[in-house]
Amino acid sequence: MKVYFQFGLSLSMLLNTALEVNAQSDGTPVLPKEIEEYTLEFERIQSLDRLERNIEVLYRKGIVAGKSLLSPVEISDLYLLERLSQEQLRAVSRALPGIFLTREEVLQARPDAKSYLEFALKWGGRADIAYFSTLQIAYPSPGWPLYIEPQTDYGGCRRLGSFVFSELYGMWRAFQSRFPDRYKQEVGEELADLEENLLHPGACEGPREVAEAYREFIRSFPDEPVSNEIRLRISEIENGTSNLRFNLSLP
């Protein structure tokens, strides 16, 4: 993210000019206000002193802006991101630094962990750097959690037989302990997502690997409520009554 301006236009001016011309030319949809709000916040944060910059606010505006692009368009079966003309898509992409946009195969509009880690290193504090460092580990590719083994463009199997769930859970718990008042909602959602996927009915690996990974999670987090369900699953695997689907990564 090195070029934010062109021909003397700010990001917001560039966005508004492109969208006004486009709307007049082919009637493509008007963008929601959340897009411009993110653009203005990104411009504003660069004008502040380091201690005044709040990347957490920018990040949350980025989440909201991304969701607004994935909202259905009235009287249409398409999402807004799908309805954009190529000119609008280029304008939006340039006006949303740090936001990953794609409509190839799957639709995605979300803050990019790698870009935000760069922002944190440049403008943020220790909590920002720690959060986005962890987020980049959790999502090495935009939209793809580390615990998913991709099988198609749309999804994959859960790596329940690896220790990745224990590792990620521990990293987010460590962040909570170190920075209890920062990114609270986001970290809570990451932990809830890990717990939900830990209990998914299918695994990439076989029963032996899954049981061992489950035991590792219990050793690390014995008092978590989700561990009670995991103990039951281990018992079912051991006595042959498990309903889990195993070896889903095999052809």
PDB file of C-alpha atoms in Angstrom:
ATOM      1  CA  MET A   1       0.000   0.000   0.000  1.00  0.00           C
ATOM      2  CA  LYS A   2       2.341   2.737  -1.188  1.00  0.00           C
ATOM      3  CA  VAL A   3       0.243   4.761  -3.634  1.00  0.00           C
ATOM      4  CA  TYR A   4      -2.843   6.345  -2.129  1.00  0.00           C
ATOM      5  CA  PHE A   5      -3.231   9.350  -4.409  1.00  0.00           C
ATOM      6  CA  GLN A   6      -3.144   9.954  -8.141  1.00  0.00           C
ATOM      7  CA  PHE A   7      -3.202  13.211 -10.109  1.00  0.00           C
ATOM      8  CA  GLY A   8      -3.673  15.128  -6.849  1.00  0.00           C
ATOM      9  CA  LEU A   9      -6.975  13.499  -5.943  1.00  0.00           C
ATOM     10  CA  SER A  10      -7.623  12.105  -2.488  1.00  0.00           C
ATOM     11  CA  LEU A  11      -9.073   8.622  -2.207  1.00  0.00           C
ATOM     12  CA  SER A  12     -12.519   9.982  -1.386  1.00  0.00           C
ATOM     13  CA  MET A  13     -12.455  12.427  -4.306  1.00  0.00           C
ATOM     14  CA  LEU A  14     -11.287   9.692  -6.650  1.00  0.00           C
ATOM     15  CA  LEU A  15     -14.046   7.375  -5.443  1.00  0.00           C
ATOM     16  CA  ASN A  16     -16.801   9.968  -5.744  1.00  0.00           C
ATOM     17  CA  THR A  17     -15.699  11.109  -9.192  1.00  0.00           C
ATOM     18  CA  ALA A  18     -15.553   7.584 -10.588  1.00  0.00           C
ATOM     19  CA  LEU A  19     -18.893   6.570  -9.099  1.00  0.00           C
ATOM     20  CA  GLU A  20     -20.707   9.701 -10.263  1.00  0.00           C
ATOM     21  CA  VAL A  21     -19.537   9.181 -13.835  1.00  0.00           C
ATOM     22  CA  ASN A  22     -20.367   5.495 -13.704  1.00  0.00           C
ATOM     23  CA  ALA A  23     -23.843   5.971 -12.259  1.00  0.00           C
ATOM     24  CA  GLN A  24     -24.686   8.411 -15.026  1.00  0.00           C
ATOM     25  CA  SER A  25     -23.340   6.150 -17.754  1.00  0.00           C
ATOM     26  CA  ASP A  26     -24.852   2.744 -17.043  1.00  0.00           C
ATOM     27  CA  GLY A  27     -27.055   2.949 -13.967  1.00  0.00           C
ATOM     28  CA  THR A  28     -24.999   0.581 -11.802  1.00  0.00           C
ATOM     29  CA  PRO A  29     -25.896   0.595  -8.100  1.00  0.00           C
ATOM     30  CA  VAL A  30     -25.014   3.391  -5.730  1.00  0.00           C
ATOM     31  CA  LEU A  31     -22.489   2.316  -3.117  1.00  0.00           C
ATOM     32  CA  PRO A  32     -23.438   2.296   0.573  1.00  0.00           C
ATOM     33  CA  LYS A  33     -22.177   5.038   2.860  1.00  0.00           C
ATOM     34  CA  GLU A  34     -19.939   2.539   4.700  1.00  0.00           C
ATOM     35  CA  ILE A  35     -17.508   2.554   1.760  1.00  0.00           C
ATOM     36  CA  GLU A  36     -16.886   6.283   1.928  1.00  0.00           C
ATOM     37  CA  GLU A  37     -16.759   6.202   5.727  1.00  0.00           C
ATOM     38  CA  TYR A  38     -13.878   3.744   5.565  1.00  0.00           C
ATOM     39  CA  THR A  39     -12.109   5.814   2.904  1.00  0.00           C
ATOM     40  CA  LEU A  40     -12.422   8.994   4.964  1.00  0.00           C
ATOM     41  CA  GLU A  41     -11.210   7.230   8.120  1.00  0.00           C
ATOM     42  CA  PHE A  42      -8.173   5.896   6.267  1.00  0.00           C
ATOM     43  CA  GLU A  43      -7.341   9.400   5.048  1.00  0.00           C
ATOM     44  CA  ARG A  44      -7.942  10.871   8.499  1.00  0.00           C
ATOM     45  CA  ILE A  45      -5.746   8.396  10.341  1.00  0.00           C
ATOM     46  CA  GLN A  46      -2.765   9.344   8.215  1.00  0.00           C
ATOM     47  CA  SER A  47      -3.058  12.975   9.322  1.00  0.00           C
ATOM     48  CA  LEU A  48      -2.886  12.176  13.037  1.00  0.00           C
ATOM     49  CA  ASP A  49       0.047  11.740  15.378  1.00  0.00           C
ATOM     50  CA  ARG A  50       0.984   8.145  16.131  1.00  0.00           C
ATOM     51  CA  LEU A  51      -0.557   8.215  19.613  1.00  0.00           C
ATOM     52  CA  GLU A  52      -3.851   9.487  18.198  1.00  0.00           C
ATOM     53  CA  ARG A  53      -4.183   6.866  15.475  1.00  0.00           C
ATOM     54  CA  ASN A  54      -6.717   4.131  16.185  1.00  0.00           C
ATOM     55  CA  ILE A  55      -6.289   1.176  13.864  1.00  0.00           C
ATOM     56  CA  GLU A  56      -8.934  -0.754  15.789  1.00  0.00           C
ATOM     57  CA  VAL A  57     -11.564   1.761  14.672  1.00  0.00           C
ATOM     58  CA  LEU A  58     -10.312   1.635  11.070  1.00  0.00           C
ATOM     59  CA  TYR A  59     -10.396  -2.165  11.114  1.00  0.00           C
ATOM     60  CA  ARG A  60     -13.980  -2.269  12.343  1.00  0.00           C
ATOM     61  CA  LYS A  61     -15.015   0.196   9.676  1.00  0.00           C
ATOM     62  CA  GLY A  62     -13.321  -2.106   7.188  1.00  0.00           C
ATOM     63  CA  ILE A  63     -15.350  -5.066   8.403  1.00  0.00           C
ATOM     64  CA  VAL A  64     -18.559  -3.053   8.054  1.00  0.00           C
ATOM     65  CA  ALA A  65     -17.574  -1.774   4.599  1.00  0.00           C
ATOM     66  CA  GLY A  66     -16.849  -5.317   3.450  1.00  0.00           C
ATOM     67  CA  LYS A  67     -20.179  -6.583   4.729  1.00  0.00           C
ATOM     68  CA  SER A  68     -21.985  -3.775   2.928  1.00  0.00           C
ATOM     69  CA  LEU A  69     -20.553  -5.030  -0.366  1.00  0.00           C
ATOM     70  CA  LEU A  70     -21.861  -8.515   0.388  1.00  0.00           C
ATOM     71  CA  SER A  71     -25.414  -7.361   0.952  1.00  0.00           C
ATOM     72  CA  PRO A  72     -28.159  -8.356  -1.529  1.00  0.00           C
ATOM     73  CA  VAL A  73     -29.260  -5.777  -4.060  1.00  0.00           C
ATOM     74  CA  GLU A  74     -32.955  -4.952  -4.079  1.00  0.00           C
ATOM     75  CA  ILE A  75     -35.024  -6.679  -6.801  1.00  0.00           C
ATOM     76  CA  SER A  76     -31.999  -8.776  -7.673  1.00  0.00           C
ATOM     77  CA  ASP A  77     -30.583 -12.177  -6.785  1.00  0.00           C
ATOM     78  CA  LEU A  78     -27.071 -10.750  -6.879  1.00  0.00           C
ATOM     79  CA  TYR A  79     -24.945  -9.268  -4.122  1.00  0.00           C
ATOM     80  CA  LEU A  80     -23.735  -5.690  -4.444  1.00  0.00           C
ATOM     81  CA  LEU A  81     -20.148  -6.770  -5.141  1.00  0.00           C
ATOM     82  CA  GLU A  82     -21.413  -8.787  -8.114  1.00  0.00           C
ATOM     83  CA  ARG A  83     -23.388  -5.858  -9.506  1.00  0.00           C
ATOM     84  CA  LEU A  84     -20.486  -3.420  -9.646  1.00  0.00           C
ATOM     85  CA  SER A  85     -19.205  -2.466 -13.067  1.00  0.00           C
ATOM     86  CA  GLN A  86     -15.498  -2.987 -13.709  1.00  0.00           C
ATOM     87  CA  GLU A  87     -14.977   0.758 -13.339  1.00  0.00           C
ATOM     88  CA  GLN A  88     -16.754   0.787  -9.992  1.00  0.00           C
ATOM     89  CA  LEU A  89     -14.853  -2.260  -8.798  1.00  0.00           C
ATOM     90  CA  ARG A  90     -11.528  -0.616  -9.636  1.00  0.00           C
ATOM     91  CA  ALA A  91     -12.582   2.588  -7.877  1.00  0.00           C
ATOM     92  CA  VAL A  92     -13.769   0.725  -4.788  1.00  0.00           C
ATOM     93  CA  SER A  93     -10.591  -1.372  -4.641  1.00  0.00           C
ATOM     94  CA  ARG A  94      -8.424   1.732  -4.729  1.00  0.00           C
ATOM     95  CA  ALA A  95     -10.614   3.510  -2.178  1.00  0.00           C
ATOM     96  CA  LEU A  96     -10.412   0.630   0.320  1.00  0.00           C
ATOM     97  CA  PRO A  97      -6.717   0.148   1.142  1.00  0.00           C
ATOM     98  CA  GLY A  98      -6.254  -2.957   3.260  1.00  0.00           C
ATOM     99  CA  ILE A  99      -9.530  -4.562   2.150  1.00  0.00           C
ATOM    100  CA  PHE A 100      -9.330  -7.776   0.139  1.00  0.00           C
ATOM    101  CA  LEU A 101     -11.928  -7.858  -2.641  1.00  0.00           C
ATOM    102  CA  THR A 102     -12.605 -10.680  -5.059  1.00  0.00           C
ATOM    103  CA  ARG A 103     -15.553 -12.017  -6.990  1.00  0.00           C
ATOM    104  CA  GLU A 104     -13.731 -14.822  -8.756  1.00  0.00           C
ATOM    105  CA  GLU A 105     -15.170 -18.221  -7.769  1.00  0.00           C
ATOM    106  CA  VAL A 106     -16.259 -16.894  -4.356  1.00  0.00           C
ATOM    107  CA  LEU A 107     -17.217 -13.432  -3.135  1.00  0.00           C
ATOM    108  CA  GLN A 108     -14.969 -11.912  -0.497  1.00  0.00           C
ATOM    109  CA  ALA A 109     -14.766  -8.415   0.940  1.00  0.00           C
ATOM    110  CA  ARG A 110     -12.835  -8.292   4.188  1.00  0.00           C
ATOM    111  CA  PRO A 111      -9.817  -6.657   5.840  1.00  0.00           C
ATOM    112  CA  ASP A 112      -6.602  -8.352   4.802  1.00  0.00           C
ATOM    113  CA  ALA A 113      -4.490  -9.458   7.771  1.00  0.00           C
ATOM    114  CA  LYS A 114      -1.163  -8.941   5.967  1.00  0.00           C
ATOM    115  CA  SER A 115      -2.017  -5.383   4.945  1.00  0.00           C
ATOM    116  CA  TYR A 116      -3.284  -4.551   8.420  1.00  0.00           C
ATOM    117  CA  LEU A 117      -0.144  -5.905  10.011  1.00  0.00           C
ATOM    118  CA  GLU A 118       1.765  -3.446   7.824  1.00  0.00           C
ATOM    119  CA  PHE A 119      -0.525  -0.653   9.033  1.00  0.00           C
ATOM    120  CA  ALA A 120       0.013  -1.743  12.638  1.00  0.00           C
ATOM    121  CA  LEU A 121       3.793  -1.753  12.286  1.00  0.00           C
ATOM    122  CA  LYS A 122       3.678   1.706  10.729  1.00  0.00           C
ATOM    123  CA  TRP A 123       0.995   3.403  12.805  1.00  0.00           C
ATOM    124  CA  GLY A 124      -0.123   1.179  15.657  1.00  0.00           C
ATOM    125  CA  GLY A 125       0.912   0.019  19.091  1.00  0.00           C
ATOM    126  CA  ARG A 126       1.770  -3.316  20.680  1.00  0.00           C
ATOM    127  CA  ALA A 127      -1.824  -4.524  20.842  1.00  0.00           C
ATOM    128  CA  ASP A 128      -2.386  -3.791  17.146  1.00  0.00           C
ATOM    129  CA  ILE A 129       0.801  -5.568  16.135  1.00  0.00           C
ATOM    130  CA  ALA A 130      -0.011  -8.572  18.335  1.00  0.00           C
ATOM    131  CA  TYR A 131      -3.583  -8.807  17.053  1.00  0.00           C
ATOM    132  CA  PHE A 132      -2.768  -8.676  13.359  1.00  0.00           C
ATOM    133  CA  SER A 133       0.260 -10.939  13.763  1.00  0.00           C
ATOM    134  CA  THR A 134      -2.054 -13.543  15.276  1.00  0.00           C
ATOM    135  CA  LEU A 135      -4.722 -12.885  12.647  1.00  0.00           C
ATOM    136  CA  GLN A 136      -2.241 -13.444   9.831  1.00  0.00           C
ATOM    137  CA  ILE A 137      -1.274 -16.802  11.343  1.00  0.00           C
ATOM    138  CA  ALA A 138      -4.942 -17.737  11.735  1.00  0.00           C
ATOM    139  CA  TYR A 139      -5.733 -16.727   8.129  1.00  0.00           C
ATOM    140  CA  PRO A 140      -2.609 -17.213   6.001  1.00  0.00           C
ATOM    141  CA  SER A 141      -4.782 -16.701   2.897  1.00  0.00           C
ATOM    142  CA  PRO A 142      -7.660 -14.188   2.917  1.00  0.00           C
ATOM    143  CA  GLY A 143     -10.829 -15.915   4.019  1.00  0.00           C
ATOM    144  CA  TRP A 144      -9.185 -19.313   4.570  1.00  0.00           C
ATOM    145  CA  PRO A 145      -8.703 -20.314   8.235  1.00  0.00           C
ATOM    146  CA  LEU A 146      -5.555 -22.233   9.037  1.00  0.00           C
ATOM    147  CA  TYR A 147      -7.634 -25.145  10.313  1.00  0.00           C
ATOM    148  CA  ILE A 148      -9.246 -25.694   6.891  1.00  0.00           C
ATOM    149  CA  GLU A 149      -7.563 -27.903   4.302  1.00  0.00           C
ATOM    150  CA  PRO A 150      -8.904 -26.536   0.995  1.00  0.00           C
ATOM    151  CA  GLN A 151     -10.512 -29.103  -1.294  1.00  0.00           C
ATOM    152  CA  THR A 152     -12.482 -26.841  -3.639  1.00  0.00           C
ATOM    153  CA  ASP A 153     -12.724 -23.108  -4.282  1.00  0.00           C
ATOM    154  CA  TYR A 154     -15.580 -23.054  -1.803  1.00  0.00           C
ATOM    155  CA  GLY A 155     -14.462 -25.117   1.168  1.00  0.00           C
ATOM    156  CA  GLY A 156     -12.522 -27.999   2.633  1.00  0.00           C
ATOM    157  CA  CYS A 157     -12.217 -30.350   5.573  1.00  0.00           C
ATOM    158  CA  ARG A 158     -11.363 -29.475   9.182  1.00  0.00           C
ATOM    159  CA  ARG A 159      -7.899 -30.399  10.412  1.00  0.00           C
ATOM    160  CA  LEU A 160      -9.255 -31.882  13.618  1.00  0.00           C
ATOM    161  CA  GLY A 161      -6.391 -34.365  13.747  1.00  0.00           C
ATOM    162  CA  SER A 162      -3.731 -31.677  13.915  1.00  0.00           C
ATOM    163  CA  PHE A 163      -2.783 -29.503  16.877  1.00  0.00           C
ATOM    164  CA  VAL A 164      -3.701 -26.329  14.998  1.00  0.00           C
ATOM    165  CA  PHE A 165      -6.890 -25.796  17.024  1.00  0.00           C
ATOM    166  CA  SER A 166      -4.977 -25.959  20.303  1.00  0.00           C
ATOM    167  CA  GLU A 167      -2.324 -23.606  18.978  1.00  0.00           C
ATOM    168  CA  LEU A 168      -4.751 -20.997  17.668  1.00  0.00           C
ATOM    169  CA  TYR A 169      -6.965 -21.200  20.742  1.00  0.00           C
ATOM    170  CA  GLY A 170      -3.928 -20.662  22.940  1.00  0.00           C
ATOM    171  CA  MET A 171      -2.757 -17.687  20.892  1.00  0.00           C
ATOM    172  CA  TRP A 172      -6.116 -15.922  21.148  1.00  0.00           C
ATOM    173  CA  ARG A 173      -6.364 -16.675  24.871  1.00  0.00           C
ATOM    174  CA  ALA A 174      -2.869 -15.249  25.328  1.00  0.00           C
ATOM    175  CA  PHE A 175      -3.894 -12.092  23.488  1.00  0.00           C
ATOM    176  CA  GLN A 176      -6.971 -11.764  25.717  1.00  0.00           C
ATOM    177  CA  SER A 177      -4.804 -12.071  28.805  1.00  0.00           C
ATOM    178  CA  ARG A 178      -2.245  -9.548  27.598  1.00  0.00           C
ATOM    179  CA  PHE A 179      -4.667  -7.005  26.105  1.00  0.00           C
ATOM    180  CA  PRO A 180      -8.034  -7.585  27.802  1.00  0.00           C
ATOM    181  CA  ASP A 181      -9.585  -4.348  26.553  1.00  0.00           C
ATOM    182  CA  ARG A 182      -8.485  -4.487  22.919  1.00  0.00           C
ATOM    183  CA  TYR A 183     -10.271  -6.152  19.988  1.00  0.00           C
ATOM    184  CA  LYS A 184     -12.589  -7.818  22.521  1.00  0.00           C
ATOM    185  CA  GLN A 185     -15.446  -8.596  20.165  1.00  0.00           C
ATOM    186  CA  GLU A 186     -13.171  -9.842  17.395  1.00  0.00           C
ATOM    187  CA  VAL A 187     -11.156 -12.148  19.640  1.00  0.00           C
ATOM    188  CA  GLY A 188     -14.334 -13.486  21.232  1.00  0.00           C
ATOM    189  CA  GLU A 189     -15.658 -14.315  17.774  1.00  0.00           C
ATOM    190  CA  GLU A 190     -12.417 -16.078  16.832  1.00  0.00           C
ATOM    191  CA  LEU A 191     -12.587 -18.257  19.951  1.00  0.00           C
ATOM    192  CA  ALA A 192     -16.258 -19.045  19.365  1.00  0.00           C
ATOM    193  CA  ASP A 193     -15.483 -19.965  15.760  1.00  0.00           C
ATOM    194  CA  LEU A 194     -12.709 -22.329  16.848  1.00  0.00           C
ATOM    195  CA  GLU A 195     -15.001 -23.996  19.382  1.00  0.00           C
ATOM    196  CA  GLU A 196     -17.732 -24.439  16.785  1.00  0.00           C
ATOM    197  CA  ASN A 197     -15.370 -25.954  14.250  1.00  0.00           C
ATOM    198  CA  LEU A 198     -13.754 -28.206  16.845  1.00  0.00           C
ATOM    199  CA  LEU A 199     -17.150 -29.902  17.046  1.00  0.00           C
ATOM    200  CA  HIS A 200     -17.619 -30.214  13.299  1.00  0.00           C
ATOM    201  CA  PRO A 201     -18.792 -33.713  12.253  1.00  0.00           C
ATOM    202  CA  GLY A 202     -16.023 -34.250   9.695  1.00  0.00           C
ATOM    203  CA  ALA A 203     -12.227 -34.416   9.890  1.00  0.00           C
ATOM    204  CA  CYS A 204      -9.386 -34.475   7.378  1.00  0.00           C
ATOM    205  CA  GLU A 205      -7.561 -37.123   9.409  1.00  0.00           C
ATOM    206  CA  GLY A 206      -8.325 -40.535  10.846  1.00  0.00           C
ATOM    207  CA  PRO A 207      -9.757 -41.430  14.285  1.00  0.00           C
ATOM    208  CA  ARG A 208      -6.402 -41.981  15.973  1.00  0.00           C
ATOM    209  CA  GLU A 209      -5.069 -38.561  14.938  1.00  0.00           C
ATOM    210  CA  VAL A 210      -8.300 -36.815  15.886  1.00  0.00           C
ATOM    211  CA  ALA A 211      -8.419 -38.437  19.317  1.00  0.00           C
ATOM    212  CA  GLU A 212      -4.826 -37.414  20.041  1.00  0.00           C
ATOM    213  CA  ALA A 213      -5.426 -33.831  18.936  1.00  0.00           C
ATOM    214  CA  TYR A 214      -8.551 -33.707  21.104  1.00  0.00           C
ATOM    215  CA  ARG A 215      -6.520 -34.939  24.083  1.00  0.00           C
ATOM    216  CA  GLU A 216      -3.979 -32.188  23.481  1.00  0.00           C
ATOM    217  CA  PHE A 217      -6.738 -29.587  23.541  1.00  0.00           C
ATOM    218  CA  ILE A 218      -8.059 -30.941  26.849  1.00  0.00           C
ATOM    219  CA  ARG A 219      -4.560 -30.970  28.345  1.00  0.00           C
ATOM    220  CA  SER A 220      -4.144 -27.331  27.361  1.00  0.00           C
ATOM    221  CA  PHE A 221      -7.657 -26.114  28.223  1.00  0.00           C
ATOM    222  CA  PRO A 222      -9.202 -28.561  30.711  1.00  0.00           C
ATOM    223  CA  ASP A 223     -11.717 -26.098  32.146  1.00  0.00           C
ATOM    224  CA  GLU A 224     -13.192 -24.742  28.919  1.00  0.00           C
ATOM    225  CA  PRO A 225     -16.868 -25.704  28.482  1.00  0.00           C
ATOM    226  CA  VAL A 226     -16.143 -27.091  25.009  1.00  0.00           C
ATOM    227  CA  SER A 227     -13.719 -29.598  26.561  1.00  0.00           C
ATOM    228  CA  ASN A 228     -16.635 -31.502  28.094  1.00  0.00           C
ATOM    229  CA  GLU A 229     -18.036 -32.256  24.650  1.00  0.00           C
ATOM    230  CA  ILE A 230     -14.568 -33.148  23.406  1.00  0.00           C
ATOM    231  CA  ARG A 231     -14.126 -35.672  26.227  1.00  0.00           C
ATOM    232  CA  LEU A 232     -17.353 -37.333  25.123  1.00  0.00           C
ATOM    233  CA  ARG A 233     -16.111 -37.442  21.546  1.00  0.00           C
ATOM    234  CA  ILE A 234     -12.858 -39.090  22.603  1.00  0.00           C
ATOM    235  CA  SER A 235     -14.820 -41.745  24.458  1.00  0.00           C
ATOM    236  CA  GLU A 236     -16.973 -42.409  21.394  1.00  0.00           C
ATOM    237  CA  ILE A 237     -13.920 -42.689  19.154  1.00  0.00           C
ATOM    238  CA  GLU A 238     -12.281 -45.130  21.549  1.00  0.00           C
ATOM    239  CA  ASN A 239     -15.325 -47.409  21.872  1.00  0.00           C
ATOM    240  CA  GLY A 240     -16.162 -47.294  18.160  1.00  0.00           C
ATOM    241  CA  THR A 241     -19.486 -45.428  18.419  1.00  0.00           C
ATOM    242  CA  SER A 242     -18.366 -42.112  16.955  1.00  0.00           C
ATOM    243  CA  ASN A 243     -20.488 -40.539  14.225  1.00  0.00           C
ATOM    244  CA  LEU A 244     -17.601 -38.406  12.990  1.00  0.00           C
ATOM    245  CA  ARG A 245     -16.630 -38.712   9.335  1.00  0.00           C
ATOM    246  CA  PHE A 246     -12.885 -39.296   9.072  1.00  0.00           C
ATOM    247  CA  ASN A 247     -10.198 -39.101   6.361  1.00  0.00           C
ATOM    248  CA  LEU A 248     -12.098 -36.533   4.311  1.00  0.00           C
ATOM    249  CA  SER A 249      -8.857 -35.305   2.732  1.00  0.00           C
ATOM    250  CA  LEU A 250      -8.379 -38.660   0.971  1.00  0.00           C
ATOM    251  CA  PRO A 251      -9.534 -38.856  -2.677  1.00  0.00           C
TER     252      PRO A 251
END
